[in-house]
Protein backbone atom coordinates (compact mmCIF):
# COMPACT_ATOMS: atom_id res chain seq x y z
CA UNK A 1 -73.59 -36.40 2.25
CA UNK A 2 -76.53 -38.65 1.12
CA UNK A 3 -75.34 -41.47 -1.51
CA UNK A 4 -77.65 -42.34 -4.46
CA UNK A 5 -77.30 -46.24 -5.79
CA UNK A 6 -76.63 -46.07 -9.72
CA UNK A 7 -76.97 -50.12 -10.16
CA UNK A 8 -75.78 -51.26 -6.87
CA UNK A 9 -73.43 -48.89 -6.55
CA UNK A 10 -72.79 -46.30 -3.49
CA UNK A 11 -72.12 -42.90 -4.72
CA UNK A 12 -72.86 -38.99 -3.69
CA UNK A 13 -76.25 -37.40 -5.15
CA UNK A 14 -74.72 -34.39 -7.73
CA UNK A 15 -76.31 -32.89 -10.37
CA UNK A 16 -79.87 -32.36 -9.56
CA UNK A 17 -80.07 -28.37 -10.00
CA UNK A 18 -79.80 -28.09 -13.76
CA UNK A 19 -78.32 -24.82 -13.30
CA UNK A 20 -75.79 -25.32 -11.41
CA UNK A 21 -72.65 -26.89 -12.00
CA UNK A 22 -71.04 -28.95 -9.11
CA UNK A 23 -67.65 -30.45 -8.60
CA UNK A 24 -66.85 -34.37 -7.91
CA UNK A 25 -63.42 -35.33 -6.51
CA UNK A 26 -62.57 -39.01 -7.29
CA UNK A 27 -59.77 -39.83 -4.71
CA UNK A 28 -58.59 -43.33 -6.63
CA UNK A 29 -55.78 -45.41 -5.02
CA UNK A 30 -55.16 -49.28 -3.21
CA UNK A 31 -55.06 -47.24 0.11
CA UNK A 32 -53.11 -50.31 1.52
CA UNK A 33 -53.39 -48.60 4.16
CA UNK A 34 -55.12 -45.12 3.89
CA UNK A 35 -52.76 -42.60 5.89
CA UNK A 36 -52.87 -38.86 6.85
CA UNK A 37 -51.39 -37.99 3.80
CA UNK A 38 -54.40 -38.71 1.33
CA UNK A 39 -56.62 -37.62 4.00
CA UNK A 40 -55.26 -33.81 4.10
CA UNK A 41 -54.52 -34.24 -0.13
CA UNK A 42 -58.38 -34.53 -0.14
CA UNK A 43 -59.16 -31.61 2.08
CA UNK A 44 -56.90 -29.52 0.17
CA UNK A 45 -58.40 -30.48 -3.04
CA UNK A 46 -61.72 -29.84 -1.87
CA UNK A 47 -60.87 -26.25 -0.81
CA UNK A 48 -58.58 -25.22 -3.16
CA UNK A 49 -60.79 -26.43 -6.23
CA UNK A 50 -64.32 -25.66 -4.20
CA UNK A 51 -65.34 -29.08 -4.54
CA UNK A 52 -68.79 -30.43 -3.71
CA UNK A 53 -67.12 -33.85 -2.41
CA UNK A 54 -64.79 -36.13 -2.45
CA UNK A 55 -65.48 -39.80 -3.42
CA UNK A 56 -62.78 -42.20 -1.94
CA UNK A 57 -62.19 -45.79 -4.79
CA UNK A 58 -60.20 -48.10 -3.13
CA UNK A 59 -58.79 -50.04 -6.20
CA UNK A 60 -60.49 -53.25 -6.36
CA UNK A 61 -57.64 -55.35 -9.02
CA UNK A 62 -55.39 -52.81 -9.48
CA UNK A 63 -53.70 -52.49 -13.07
CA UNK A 64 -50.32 -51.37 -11.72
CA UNK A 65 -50.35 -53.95 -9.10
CA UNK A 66 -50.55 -57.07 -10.69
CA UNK A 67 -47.71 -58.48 -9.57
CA UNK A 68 -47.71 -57.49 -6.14
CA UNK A 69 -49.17 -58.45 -3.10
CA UNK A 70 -52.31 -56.37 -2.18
CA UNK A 71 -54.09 -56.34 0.81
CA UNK A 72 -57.99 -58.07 0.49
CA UNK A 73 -60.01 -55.39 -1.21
CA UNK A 74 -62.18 -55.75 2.24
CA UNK A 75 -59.81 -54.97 4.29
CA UNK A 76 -58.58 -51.42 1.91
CA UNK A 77 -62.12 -50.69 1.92
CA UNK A 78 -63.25 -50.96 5.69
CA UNK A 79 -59.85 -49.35 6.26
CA UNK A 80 -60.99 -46.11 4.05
CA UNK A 81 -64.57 -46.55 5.49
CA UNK A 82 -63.40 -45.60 9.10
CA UNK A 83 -60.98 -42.80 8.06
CA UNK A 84 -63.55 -40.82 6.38
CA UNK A 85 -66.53 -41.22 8.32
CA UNK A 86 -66.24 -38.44 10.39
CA UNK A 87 -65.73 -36.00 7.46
CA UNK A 88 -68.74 -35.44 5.58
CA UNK A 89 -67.72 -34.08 2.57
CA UNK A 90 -65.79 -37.53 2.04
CA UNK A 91 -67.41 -40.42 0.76
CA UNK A 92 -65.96 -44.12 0.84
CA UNK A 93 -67.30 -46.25 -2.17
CA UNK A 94 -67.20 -49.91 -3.27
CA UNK A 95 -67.69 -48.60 -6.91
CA UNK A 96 -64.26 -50.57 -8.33
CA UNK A 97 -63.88 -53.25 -5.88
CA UNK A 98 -67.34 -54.57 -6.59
CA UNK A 99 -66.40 -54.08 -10.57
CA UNK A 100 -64.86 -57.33 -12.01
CA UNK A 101 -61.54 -57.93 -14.07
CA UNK A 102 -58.54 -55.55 -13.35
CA UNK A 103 -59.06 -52.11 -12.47
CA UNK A 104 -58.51 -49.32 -14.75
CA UNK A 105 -59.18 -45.38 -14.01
CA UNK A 106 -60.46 -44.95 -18.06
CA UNK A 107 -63.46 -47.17 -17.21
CA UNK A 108 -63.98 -45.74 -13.64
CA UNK A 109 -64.19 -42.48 -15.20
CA UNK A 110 -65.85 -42.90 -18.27
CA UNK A 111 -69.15 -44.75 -15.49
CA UNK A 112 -69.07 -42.11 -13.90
CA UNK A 113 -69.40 -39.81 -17.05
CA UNK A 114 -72.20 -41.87 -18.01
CA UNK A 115 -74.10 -41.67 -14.80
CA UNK A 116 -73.75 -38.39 -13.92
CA UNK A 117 -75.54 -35.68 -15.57
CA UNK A 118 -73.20 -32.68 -17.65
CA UNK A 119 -73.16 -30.23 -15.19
CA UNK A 120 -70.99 -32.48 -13.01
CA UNK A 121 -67.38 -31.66 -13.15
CA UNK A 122 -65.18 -34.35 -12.46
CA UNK A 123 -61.57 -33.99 -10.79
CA UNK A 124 -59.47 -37.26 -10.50
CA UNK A 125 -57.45 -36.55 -7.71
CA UNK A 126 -53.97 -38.45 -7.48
CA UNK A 127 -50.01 -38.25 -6.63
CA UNK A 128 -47.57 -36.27 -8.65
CA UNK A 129 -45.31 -39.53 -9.10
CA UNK A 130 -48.34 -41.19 -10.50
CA UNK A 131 -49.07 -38.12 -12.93
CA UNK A 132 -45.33 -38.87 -14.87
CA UNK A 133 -47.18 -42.25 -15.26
CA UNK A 134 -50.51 -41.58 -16.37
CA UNK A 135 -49.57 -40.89 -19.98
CA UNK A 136 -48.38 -44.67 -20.31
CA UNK A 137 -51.80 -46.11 -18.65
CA UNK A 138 -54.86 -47.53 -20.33
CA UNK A 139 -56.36 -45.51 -22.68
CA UNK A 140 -55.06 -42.02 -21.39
CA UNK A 141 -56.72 -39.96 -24.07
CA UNK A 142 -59.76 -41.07 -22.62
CA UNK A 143 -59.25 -39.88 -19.27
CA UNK A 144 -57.93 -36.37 -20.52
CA UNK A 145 -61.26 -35.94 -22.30
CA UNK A 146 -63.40 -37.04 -19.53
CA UNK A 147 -61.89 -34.96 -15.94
CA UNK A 148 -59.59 -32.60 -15.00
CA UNK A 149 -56.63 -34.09 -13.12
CA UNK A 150 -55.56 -33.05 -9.56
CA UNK A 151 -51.86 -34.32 -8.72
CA UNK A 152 -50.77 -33.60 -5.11
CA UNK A 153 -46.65 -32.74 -4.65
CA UNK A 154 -45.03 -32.77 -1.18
CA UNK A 155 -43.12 -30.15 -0.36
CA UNK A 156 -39.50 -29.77 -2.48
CA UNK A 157 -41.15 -32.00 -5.41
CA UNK A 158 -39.37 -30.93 -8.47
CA UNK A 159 -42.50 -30.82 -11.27
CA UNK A 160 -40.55 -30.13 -13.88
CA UNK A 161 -40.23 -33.89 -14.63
CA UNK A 162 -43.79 -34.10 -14.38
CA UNK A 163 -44.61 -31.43 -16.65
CA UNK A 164 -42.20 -32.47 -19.35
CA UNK A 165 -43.90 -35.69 -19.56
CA UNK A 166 -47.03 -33.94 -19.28
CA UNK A 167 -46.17 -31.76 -22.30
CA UNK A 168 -44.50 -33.90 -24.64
CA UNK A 169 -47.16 -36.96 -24.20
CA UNK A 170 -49.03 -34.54 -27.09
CA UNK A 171 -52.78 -35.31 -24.82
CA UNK A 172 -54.42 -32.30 -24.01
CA UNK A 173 -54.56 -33.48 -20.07
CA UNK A 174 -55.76 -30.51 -17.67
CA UNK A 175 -53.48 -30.39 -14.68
CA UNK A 176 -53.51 -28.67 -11.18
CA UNK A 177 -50.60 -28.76 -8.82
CA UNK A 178 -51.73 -29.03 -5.08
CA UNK A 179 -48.75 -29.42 -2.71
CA UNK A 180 -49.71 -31.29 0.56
CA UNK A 181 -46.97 -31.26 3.40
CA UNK A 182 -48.26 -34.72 4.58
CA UNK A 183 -47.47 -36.31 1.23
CA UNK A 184 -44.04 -36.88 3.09
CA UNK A 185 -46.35 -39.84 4.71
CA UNK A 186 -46.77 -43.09 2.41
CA UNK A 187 -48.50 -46.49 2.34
CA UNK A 188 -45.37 -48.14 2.32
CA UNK A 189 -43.57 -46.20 5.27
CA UNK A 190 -46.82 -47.53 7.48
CA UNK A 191 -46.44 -51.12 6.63
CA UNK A 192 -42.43 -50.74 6.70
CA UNK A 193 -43.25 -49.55 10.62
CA UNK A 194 -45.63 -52.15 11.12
CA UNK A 195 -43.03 -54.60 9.99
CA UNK A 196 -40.41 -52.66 12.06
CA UNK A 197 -42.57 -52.88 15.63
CA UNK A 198 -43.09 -49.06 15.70
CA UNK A 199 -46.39 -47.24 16.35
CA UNK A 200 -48.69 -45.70 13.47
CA UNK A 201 -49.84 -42.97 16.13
CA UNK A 202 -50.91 -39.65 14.03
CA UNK A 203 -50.11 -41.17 10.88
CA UNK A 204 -53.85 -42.61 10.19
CA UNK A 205 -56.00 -42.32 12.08
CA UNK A 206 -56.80 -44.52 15.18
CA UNK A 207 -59.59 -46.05 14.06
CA UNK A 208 -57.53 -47.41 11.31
CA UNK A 209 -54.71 -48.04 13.73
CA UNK A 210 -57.11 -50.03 15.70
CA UNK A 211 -58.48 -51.91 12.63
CA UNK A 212 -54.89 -52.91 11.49
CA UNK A 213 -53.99 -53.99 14.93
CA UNK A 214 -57.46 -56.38 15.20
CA UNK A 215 -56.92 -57.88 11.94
CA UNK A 216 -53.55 -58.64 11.95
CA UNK A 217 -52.79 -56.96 8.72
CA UNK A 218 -49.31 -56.34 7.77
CA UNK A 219 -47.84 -59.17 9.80
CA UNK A 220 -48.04 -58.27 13.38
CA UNK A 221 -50.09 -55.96 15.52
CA UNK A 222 -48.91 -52.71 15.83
CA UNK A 223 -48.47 -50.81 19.43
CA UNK A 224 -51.19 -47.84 20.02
């Protein structure tokens, strides 16, 4: 996928056949550390929704995460790097870590909206927990106006919660379901094995395993 720079900033080239409309995935998260699970969300998301790509945003100061400790946005970032690389309908951008101040997805979309032309669709791709959320987080209106939302459900998720809180939030927010069997898989089940001594095998992938273990992250290597 070749990247265009819009002001220093690494992102997919969309948009240049007037007549056609295309579809951008923006996969937005700390990914601290990326795992299997957002990997196959992604996939799914691109077929299911015939996406053109999907754009990986490792959250550079993220709003929700304030007062916790977050892995060097360096680190999240070379971490997402290697796990996409080989796919190349996946992208890995620095477009919010470079960004100062706190992170907020209303700005990240509403650059994006600005960049790209109108016949780019854009589909902000994130976890059913965090949909119950997103009608508390900055400026929420704005990011139901400016892209469709994508919220991937592991298998047994009861939506019903979600959709409430969808429904009674009174925004017009534009919704699509996508359950992902490796959404059982989290961020913090990886560092909770790290801490516990046990392997990461075939839940991210070994580059990232390999990464992890060379840094040091997470307190202590982990085995292979």
């Amino acid at each position: 996928m070749d990247t265009q720079v819009f002001e220093g900033l690494d992102l997919p080239v969309l948009g240049v056949t007037s007549a056609k409309t295309y579809r951008l995935g923006i996969m937005g998260g700390t990914f601290d550390p990326i795992h299997n699970g957002h990997l196959v969300a992604a996939e799914q998301a691109l077929g299911d929704l015939d996406l053109d790509v999907v754009v990986f945003m490792p959250a550079g100061s993220p709003a929700f995460k304030q007062d916790a400790q977050v892995t060097s946005a360096t680190d999240r970032y070379a971490m997402t790097l290697l796990a996409t690389a080989d796919n190349p309908h996946f992208v890995t951008s620095r477009f919010e870590i470079d960004r100062e101040g706190i992170t907020y997805t209303a700005d990240t979309l509403s650059t994006l909206r600005e960049l790209y032309p109108s016949n780019v669709e854009l589909y902000f791709i994130t976890g059913a927990d965090a949909i119950i959320d997103i009608v508390k987080w900055h400026d929420a209106k704005k990011i139901a106006r400016l892209a469709r939302l994508v919220a991937a459900t592991r298998p047994g998720y009861d939506l019903d919660n979600a959709t409430d809180v969808i429904f009674n939030s009174g925004i017009d927010f534009d919704v699509t379901y996508l359950e992902v069997p490796a959404l059982a898989i989290s961020s913090s089940y990886l560092r909770n094995r790290i801490g516990a001594g046990q392997s990461l095998a075939y839940l991210t992938p070994d580059s990232v395993i390999g990464y992890i273990s060379k840094r040091g992250l997470y307190g202590q290597h982990t085995r292979s």
